[in-house]
Amino acid sequence: MLPYLLSWGVFASAGLGNARRIPGSTLLALGASLTLLIGLRLEVGGDWFSYFGYIDRSFGLPFAAVFLETEPGYGLLNWFGANWGGSVFFVNTICGLVFSIGLLLFCRAQPRPWLALCLAFPYLVTVVAMGYSRQGVAIGLEMLALLALQNNKLLRFLGWIALAATFHRTVLVLLVLPASTLSGSLRFSQLIRLGLLAGAAYGLYSAVIAPDLDYYVQGYLEAEYQSQGALIRVALCALPAVAFLLNRRRFQLIPDVQRIWTLLSLMAVASAIGLFTVASSTAVDRLALYLIPLQLFVGSRVPDARLLGIPPGTWNQLLIAFSFAVLIVWLFFAGHSYAWLPYRNLLLPF
């Protein structure tokens, strides 16, 4: 448990200091540390032993066959790990690196980057990146896509989402986001943008989702799978979503950026409603993972928005305390936290 607390403590101590930027050298050190923490973990995470099935299936597999895999990006990493050496540790390290790059660049772009990292660590880093490797990579790439979309880089956004889909296809739900940047009166350039988006969405759906649509319908909806703790995880996204929707003007965002995060917030509220109306909470829970960046975006802006008249310094301390509470509650009371305890790593002697 100590490695989790020490890692969180690094982000919390910097966050309490109200640091507004992360120096380049510190960013590199954090990236290396997170990559090793995630990538070289040993028997940590609920899906740990299932990773070896991917490695076994990839051993001796013809290289061309990798691209016939359901998620070829993840299949490619396993092919290299199985046939070139490194096994599951190679796969997890590359996954950890991609996730860490996305997380750090996204947090660096927030007004309080250390606070954003502190909020990310208890669940996004500890649970998702160490427990759901494929979706961890997809979320890391999603955060790069969100930065591109905020800067009006539609093609770059589509590229990051397409790459993310080679690790977990459910990320394609985020293709709805660029529609939020279209204004009421469509100009010619916006019509071109809309056509490009519709074409890309249809192409990705046809190539990636449609061939296995029955698998998703039967595996998630018809089977009515239920996820333990789904309510808490969805609530962690719904709370900042409601705070944002009720106080959008206080966040002082440019119109396009405000519309992007308004749509994400509405999706978070819809997820909360979906838990009570959709047969499978697992389906809602898995899709809600892509809403976690909302926690970091809104959380890092709440202190300066002075919500409820609370001073920025007090909000900062409250959010860091809340982050600590989430970490402790999860480690001690989550149904599957035993798979994360004790933390072991190839580089640690114990």
Tab-separated table of C-alpha atoms in Angstrom:
chain	number	residue	atom	x	y	z
A	1	MET	CA	0.000	0.000	0.000
A	2	LEU	CA	2.925	2.324	0.709
A	3	PRO	CA	3.828	2.874	-2.997
A	4	TYR	CA	0.284	4.098	-3.673
A	5	LEU	CA	0.357	6.509	-0.729
A	6	LEU	CA	3.814	7.832	-1.571
A	7	SER	CA	2.905	8.384	-5.209
A	8	TRP	CA	-0.277	10.194	-4.252
A	9	GLY	CA	1.690	12.223	-1.716
A	10	VAL	CA	3.975	13.618	-4.422
A	11	PHE	CA	1.031	15.028	-6.355
A	12	ALA	CA	-0.778	16.199	-3.217
A	13	SER	CA	2.209	18.066	-1.779
A	14	ALA	CA	2.745	19.933	-5.049
A	15	GLY	CA	-0.992	20.562	-5.318
A	16	LEU	CA	-1.139	22.052	-1.826
A	17	GLY	CA	1.634	24.405	-2.862
A	18	ASN	CA	-0.679	25.822	-5.552
A	19	ALA	CA	1.931	25.273	-8.271
A	20	ARG	CA	0.497	26.432	-11.599
A	21	ARG	CA	2.950	24.721	-13.935
A	22	ILE	CA	5.044	21.590	-14.248
A	23	PRO	CA	8.620	22.183	-15.482
A	24	GLY	CA	9.741	20.116	-18.462
A	25	SER	CA	12.328	18.159	-16.489
A	26	THR	CA	9.753	17.349	-13.801
A	27	LEU	CA	7.310	16.258	-16.482
A	28	LEU	CA	9.870	13.792	-17.864
A	29	ALA	CA	10.607	12.439	-14.386
A	30	LEU	CA	6.902	11.994	-13.688
A	31	GLY	CA	6.405	10.260	-17.018
A	32	ALA	CA	9.229	7.820	-16.328
A	33	SER	CA	7.997	7.139	-12.788
A	34	LEU	CA	4.385	6.546	-13.811
A	35	THR	CA	5.462	4.341	-16.709
A	36	LEU	CA	7.553	2.133	-14.417
A	37	LEU	CA	4.873	2.100	-11.712
A	38	ILE	CA	2.263	0.917	-14.209
A	39	GLY	CA	4.385	-1.090	-16.623
A	40	LEU	CA	6.592	-3.142	-14.325
A	41	ARG	CA	3.948	-4.034	-11.770
A	42	LEU	CA	3.940	-7.699	-10.821
A	43	GLU	CA	0.668	-9.574	-10.232
A	44	VAL	CA	-1.142	-6.301	-9.632
A	45	GLY	CA	-4.594	-5.637	-11.096
A	46	GLY	CA	-7.785	-7.592	-11.511
A	47	ASP	CA	-6.946	-8.731	-15.072
A	48	TRP	CA	-3.305	-9.601	-14.419
A	49	PHE	CA	-3.430	-13.315	-15.186
A	50	SER	CA	-5.637	-12.853	-18.244
A	51	TYR	CA	-2.777	-10.931	-19.901
A	52	PHE	CA	-0.857	-14.139	-20.405
A	53	GLY	CA	-3.605	-15.496	-22.633
A	54	TYR	CA	-2.882	-12.696	-25.117
A	55	ILE	CA	0.841	-13.473	-24.977
A	56	ASP	CA	0.287	-17.207	-25.487
A	57	ARG	CA	-1.977	-16.641	-28.491
A	58	SER	CA	0.559	-14.270	-30.053
A	59	PHE	CA	3.548	-16.602	-29.768
A	60	GLY	CA	4.510	-17.871	-33.233
A	61	LEU	CA	1.617	-15.991	-34.830
A	62	PRO	CA	2.400	-14.642	-38.340
A	63	PHE	CA	2.944	-10.906	-38.217
A	64	ALA	CA	0.201	-10.184	-40.751
A	65	ALA	CA	-2.321	-12.006	-38.548
A	66	VAL	CA	-1.907	-9.325	-35.878
A	67	PHE	CA	-3.972	-6.922	-37.952
A	68	LEU	CA	-6.863	-9.358	-38.013
A	69	GLU	CA	-7.144	-9.097	-34.225
A	70	THR	CA	-10.153	-7.407	-32.638
A	71	GLU	CA	-7.942	-4.613	-31.306
A	72	PRO	CA	-4.818	-4.660	-33.527
A	73	GLY	CA	-2.915	-2.037	-31.543
A	74	TYR	CA	-2.980	-4.165	-28.423
A	75	GLY	CA	-2.398	-7.281	-30.533
A	76	LEU	CA	0.722	-5.731	-32.038
A	77	LEU	CA	2.211	-5.048	-28.601
A	78	ASN	CA	1.505	-8.615	-27.531
A	79	TRP	CA	3.078	-9.960	-30.726
A	80	PHE	CA	6.304	-8.075	-29.978
A	81	GLY	CA	6.197	-9.097	-26.305
A	82	ALA	CA	5.665	-12.761	-27.181
A	83	ASN	CA	8.092	-13.064	-30.084
A	84	TRP	CA	10.784	-10.450	-29.428
A	85	GLY	CA	10.978	-10.694	-25.639
A	86	GLY	CA	9.644	-8.869	-22.625
A	87	SER	CA	6.362	-10.776	-22.450
A	88	VAL	CA	3.604	-9.040	-20.506
A	89	PHE	CA	6.027	-6.503	-18.988
A	90	PHE	CA	6.869	-5.113	-22.429
A	91	VAL	CA	3.160	-4.772	-23.221
A	92	ASN	CA	2.292	-3.130	-19.906
A	93	THR	CA	5.264	-0.761	-20.064
A	94	ILE	CA	4.325	0.536	-23.505
A	95	CYS	CA	0.699	0.819	-22.383
A	96	GLY	CA	1.846	2.684	-19.267
A	97	LEU	CA	3.996	5.014	-21.359
A	98	VAL	CA	1.184	5.938	-23.749
A	99	PHE	CA	-1.255	6.447	-20.888
A	100	SER	CA	1.249	8.563	-18.926
A	101	ILE	CA	1.975	10.812	-21.906
A	102	GLY	CA	-1.708	11.475	-22.428
A	103	LEU	CA	-2.376	12.074	-18.737
A	104	LEU	CA	0.581	14.393	-18.162
A	105	LEU	CA	0.018	16.504	-21.273
A	106	PHE	CA	-3.676	16.808	-20.452
A	107	CYS	CA	-3.006	17.782	-16.826
A	108	ARG	CA	-0.274	20.230	-17.867
A	109	ALA	CA	-2.886	22.064	-19.945
A	110	GLN	CA	-5.126	22.596	-16.892
A	111	PRO	CA	-4.904	25.745	-14.705
A	112	ARG	CA	-3.873	23.662	-11.665
A	113	PRO	CA	-1.950	20.718	-13.159
A	114	TRP	CA	-0.814	19.203	-9.867
A	115	LEU	CA	-4.350	19.246	-8.511
A	116	ALA	CA	-5.514	17.504	-11.700
A	117	LEU	CA	-2.840	14.815	-11.225
A	118	CYS	CA	-3.812	14.404	-7.587
A	119	LEU	CA	-7.441	13.880	-8.589
A	120	ALA	CA	-6.388	11.424	-11.313
A	121	PHE	CA	-4.270	9.155	-9.154
A	122	PRO	CA	-6.806	7.327	-6.909
A	123	TYR	CA	-8.930	5.894	-9.694
A	124	LEU	CA	-7.705	6.748	-13.190
A	125	VAL	CA	-4.083	5.788	-12.498
A	126	THR	CA	-4.421	3.164	-9.775
A	127	VAL	CA	-7.526	1.312	-10.923
A	128	VAL	CA	-7.905	1.967	-14.650
A	129	ALA	CA	-4.305	2.167	-15.887
A	130	MET	CA	-3.213	-0.738	-13.665
A	131	GLY	CA	-6.366	-2.790	-14.069
A	132	TYR	CA	-7.755	-2.156	-17.545
A	133	SER	CA	-4.666	-1.898	-19.737
A	134	ARG	CA	-6.462	-1.551	-23.064
A	135	GLN	CA	-8.913	1.080	-21.864
A	136	GLY	CA	-6.102	2.821	-20.004
A	137	VAL	CA	-4.292	3.356	-23.310
A	138	ALA	CA	-7.551	4.401	-24.985
A	139	ILE	CA	-8.162	7.021	-22.276
A	140	GLY	CA	-4.589	8.290	-22.543
A	141	LEU	CA	-5.094	8.792	-26.279
A	142	GLU	CA	-8.549	10.250	-25.618
A	143	MET	CA	-6.975	12.994	-23.513
A	144	LEU	CA	-4.662	13.880	-26.420
A	145	ALA	CA	-7.730	13.904	-28.675
A	146	LEU	CA	-9.556	16.274	-26.314
A	147	LEU	CA	-6.629	18.686	-26.368
A	148	ALA	CA	-6.651	18.581	-30.175
A	149	LEU	CA	-10.404	19.201	-30.350
A	150	GLN	CA	-10.140	22.151	-27.962
A	151	ASN	CA	-7.596	23.647	-30.392
A	152	ASN	CA	-9.949	23.058	-33.340
A	153	LYS	CA	-7.749	20.277	-34.785
A	154	LEU	CA	-10.473	17.949	-36.060
A	155	LEU	CA	-8.237	15.675	-38.142
A	156	ARG	CA	-5.839	15.260	-35.221
A	157	PHE	CA	-8.779	14.475	-32.934
A	158	LEU	CA	-10.019	11.808	-35.345
A	159	GLY	CA	-6.521	10.368	-35.641
A	160	TRP	CA	-6.091	9.975	-31.878
A	161	ILE	CA	-9.556	8.428	-31.521
A	162	ALA	CA	-8.899	6.016	-34.400
A	163	LEU	CA	-5.610	4.963	-32.763
A	164	ALA	CA	-7.371	4.583	-29.400
A	165	ALA	CA	-9.931	2.306	-31.052
A	166	THR	CA	-7.136	-0.129	-31.943
A	167	PHE	CA	-6.855	-0.748	-28.191
A	168	HIS	CA	-10.520	-0.558	-27.167
A	169	ARG	CA	-13.319	0.045	-29.642
A	170	THR	CA	-15.759	1.519	-27.128
A	171	VAL	CA	-13.806	4.798	-27.320
A	172	LEU	CA	-15.635	5.482	-30.590
A	173	VAL	CA	-18.545	6.780	-28.507
A	174	LEU	CA	-16.514	10.018	-28.309
A	175	LEU	CA	-17.024	10.670	-32.014
A	176	VAL	CA	-20.106	12.661	-30.998
A	177	LEU	CA	-17.935	15.359	-29.408
A	178	PRO	CA	-16.951	17.386	-32.504
A	179	ALA	CA	-20.642	17.959	-33.230
A	180	SER	CA	-20.716	20.175	-30.133
A	181	THR	CA	-18.366	22.676	-31.789
A	182	LEU	CA	-20.793	23.385	-34.646
A	183	SER	CA	-22.626	26.692	-34.208
A	184	GLY	CA	-26.312	27.264	-34.885
A	185	SER	CA	-25.850	28.745	-38.390
A	186	LEU	CA	-23.681	26.373	-40.392
A	187	ARG	CA	-21.127	28.032	-42.655
A	188	PHE	CA	-19.573	26.268	-45.626
A	189	SER	CA	-16.460	25.376	-43.624
A	190	GLN	CA	-18.643	23.857	-40.919
A	191	LEU	CA	-20.562	21.824	-43.493
A	192	ILE	CA	-17.237	20.432	-44.692
A	193	ARG	CA	-16.352	19.683	-41.078
A	194	LEU	CA	-19.678	17.960	-40.498
A	195	GLY	CA	-19.294	15.877	-43.649
A	196	LEU	CA	-15.777	14.850	-42.650
A	197	LEU	CA	-16.954	13.890	-39.190
A	198	ALA	CA	-19.931	11.894	-40.501
A	199	GLY	CA	-17.721	10.081	-43.014
A	200	ALA	CA	-15.089	9.241	-40.408
A	201	ALA	CA	-17.714	8.069	-37.924
A	202	TYR	CA	-19.381	5.827	-40.494
A	203	GLY	CA	-16.051	4.435	-41.699
A	204	LEU	CA	-14.818	3.640	-38.198
A	205	TYR	CA	-18.165	2.128	-37.221
A	206	SER	CA	-18.255	-0.061	-40.338
A	207	ALA	CA	-14.664	-1.233	-39.935
A	208	VAL	CA	-14.448	-1.588	-36.173
A	209	ILE	CA	-17.835	-1.923	-34.482
A	210	ALA	CA	-20.239	-3.416	-37.036
A	211	PRO	CA	-18.392	-6.753	-37.511
A	212	ASP	CA	-18.762	-7.549	-33.799
A	213	LEU	CA	-21.921	-5.649	-32.936
A	214	ASP	CA	-23.668	-8.850	-31.828
A	215	TYR	CA	-20.835	-9.487	-29.348
A	216	TYR	CA	-21.400	-6.152	-27.641
A	217	VAL	CA	-25.195	-6.492	-27.607
A	218	GLN	CA	-25.141	-10.031	-26.230
A	219	GLY	CA	-22.088	-9.578	-24.014
A	220	TYR	CA	-23.199	-6.397	-22.268
A	221	LEU	CA	-26.892	-5.705	-22.764
A	222	GLU	CA	-28.607	-9.048	-23.201
A	223	ALA	CA	-26.416	-10.742	-20.591
A	224	GLU	CA	-27.336	-7.928	-18.175
A	225	TYR	CA	-23.895	-7.900	-16.553
A	226	GLN	CA	-23.652	-5.873	-13.360
A	227	SER	CA	-20.536	-4.042	-12.183
A	228	GLN	CA	-19.842	-3.799	-8.489
A	229	GLY	CA	-19.250	-0.182	-7.499
A	230	ALA	CA	-20.597	1.201	-10.791
A	231	LEU	CA	-22.797	3.707	-8.934
A	232	ILE	CA	-19.831	5.232	-7.105
A	233	ARG	CA	-17.677	5.406	-10.238
A	234	VAL	CA	-20.416	7.032	-12.301
A	235	ALA	CA	-21.193	9.432	-9.440
A	236	LEU	CA	-17.572	10.584	-9.426
A	237	CYS	CA	-18.157	11.822	-12.984
A	238	ALA	CA	-21.729	13.013	-12.505
A	239	LEU	CA	-20.878	15.331	-9.581
A	240	PRO	CA	-18.338	17.486	-11.476
A	241	ALA	CA	-20.660	17.336	-14.501
A	242	VAL	CA	-23.535	18.873	-12.530
A	243	ALA	CA	-21.181	21.451	-10.988
A	244	PHE	CA	-20.028	22.451	-14.460
A	245	LEU	CA	-23.514	22.581	-15.994
A	246	LEU	CA	-24.812	24.799	-13.199
A	247	ASN	CA	-21.827	27.163	-13.241
A	248	ARG	CA	-20.550	27.233	-16.826
A	249	ARG	CA	-20.057	30.995	-16.946
A	250	ARG	CA	-17.857	30.938	-13.861
A	251	PHE	CA	-15.312	28.730	-15.653
A	252	GLN	CA	-14.621	31.453	-18.241
A	253	LEU	CA	-14.111	29.183	-21.242
A	254	ILE	CA	-14.225	30.120	-24.901
A	255	PRO	CA	-17.503	29.018	-26.566
A	256	ASP	CA	-16.179	25.957	-28.433
A	257	VAL	CA	-14.410	24.583	-25.373
A	258	GLN	CA	-17.455	25.245	-23.200
A	259	ARG	CA	-19.663	23.320	-25.645
A	260	ILE	CA	-17.284	20.323	-25.705
A	261	TRP	CA	-17.308	19.981	-21.933
A	262	THR	CA	-21.022	20.705	-21.741
A	263	LEU	CA	-21.662	17.696	-23.988
A	264	LEU	CA	-19.316	15.535	-21.903
A	265	SER	CA	-21.134	16.694	-18.768
A	266	LEU	CA	-24.496	15.804	-20.284
A	267	MET	CA	-23.104	12.371	-21.152
A	268	ALA	CA	-22.050	11.952	-17.511
A	269	VAL	CA	-25.538	12.855	-16.299
A	270	ALA	CA	-27.005	10.454	-18.871
A	271	SER	CA	-24.704	7.719	-17.540
A	272	ALA	CA	-26.037	8.263	-14.035
A	273	ILE	CA	-29.588	7.958	-15.340
A	274	GLY	CA	-28.549	4.929	-17.400
A	275	LEU	CA	-27.531	2.993	-14.313
A	276	PHE	CA	-31.199	2.865	-13.324
A	277	THR	CA	-32.681	2.403	-16.789
A	278	VAL	CA	-30.236	0.169	-18.718
A	279	ALA	CA	-30.291	-3.559	-17.981
A	280	SER	CA	-26.506	-3.863	-17.784
A	281	SER	CA	-24.650	-1.562	-15.395
A	282	THR	CA	-21.406	-2.939	-16.845
A	283	ALA	CA	-22.170	-1.392	-20.234
A	284	VAL	CA	-22.777	2.011	-18.641
A	285	ASP	CA	-19.769	1.628	-16.343
A	286	ARG	CA	-17.337	0.813	-19.160
A	287	LEU	CA	-18.488	3.719	-21.320
A	288	ALA	CA	-18.380	6.078	-18.328
A	289	LEU	CA	-14.646	5.452	-18.010
A	290	TYR	CA	-14.173	7.833	-20.943
A	291	LEU	CA	-15.811	10.587	-18.889
A	292	ILE	CA	-13.104	10.509	-16.189
A	293	PRO	CA	-11.154	13.409	-17.789
A	294	LEU	CA	-14.166	15.512	-16.795
A	295	GLN	CA	-13.117	15.066	-13.148
A	296	LEU	CA	-9.686	16.522	-13.885
A	297	PHE	CA	-10.903	19.343	-16.142
A	298	VAL	CA	-13.612	20.561	-13.774
A	299	GLY	CA	-11.751	19.784	-10.548
A	300	SER	CA	-8.698	21.818	-11.525
A	301	ARG	CA	-10.958	24.820	-12.272
A	302	VAL	CA	-13.302	24.689	-9.283
A	303	PRO	CA	-11.001	26.618	-6.875
A	304	ASP	CA	-10.678	29.618	-9.204
A	305	ALA	CA	-14.408	29.549	-9.988
A	306	ARG	CA	-15.060	30.164	-6.265
A	307	LEU	CA	-18.131	27.946	-6.235
A	308	LEU	CA	-20.397	28.397	-3.205
A	309	GLY	CA	-18.286	31.413	-2.255
A	310	ILE	CA	-15.485	29.188	-0.929
A	311	PRO	CA	-11.975	30.717	-1.334
A	312	PRO	CA	-9.601	29.063	-3.861
A	313	GLY	CA	-7.153	27.855	-1.205
A	314	THR	CA	-9.899	26.147	0.764
A	315	TRP	CA	-11.312	24.494	-2.365
A	316	ASN	CA	-7.830	23.278	-3.234
A	317	GLN	CA	-7.431	21.650	0.180
A	318	LEU	CA	-10.928	20.153	0.102
A	319	LEU	CA	-10.359	18.549	-3.306
A	320	ILE	CA	-7.019	17.088	-2.263
A	321	ALA	CA	-8.627	15.711	0.907
A	322	PHE	CA	-11.419	14.250	-1.224
A	323	SER	CA	-8.831	12.610	-3.491
A	324	PHE	CA	-7.163	11.035	-0.449
A	325	ALA	CA	-10.525	9.767	0.809
A	326	VAL	CA	-11.255	8.135	-2.566
A	327	LEU	CA	-7.853	6.390	-2.520
A	328	ILE	CA	-8.233	5.120	1.051
A	329	VAL	CA	-11.829	3.980	0.645
A	330	TRP	CA	-10.972	2.129	-2.551
A	331	LEU	CA	-7.880	0.416	-1.101
A	332	PHE	CA	-9.675	-0.672	2.079
A	333	PHE	CA	-13.234	-1.320	0.974
A	334	ALA	CA	-13.423	-1.972	-2.784
A	335	GLY	CA	-14.529	-5.493	-3.606
A	336	HIS	CA	-11.525	-6.225	-5.825
A	337	SER	CA	-8.803	-4.098	-4.227
A	338	TYR	CA	-7.141	-7.284	-2.935
A	339	ALA	CA	-5.820	-7.750	-6.488
A	340	TRP	CA	-3.832	-4.511	-6.080
A	341	LEU	CA	-2.443	-5.351	-2.624
A	342	PRO	CA	0.341	-5.605	-1.860
A	343	TYR	CA	1.860	-3.599	-4.663
A	344	ARG	CA	4.766	-5.469	-6.277
A	345	ASN	CA	7.167	-4.319	-8.966
A	346	LEU	CA	10.083	-5.950	-10.806
A	347	LEU	CA	12.359	-3.147	-9.588
A	348	LEU	CA	11.418	-3.464	-5.917
A	349	PRO	CA	13.314	-5.949	-3.715
A	350	PHE	CA	10.226	-6.757	-1.634
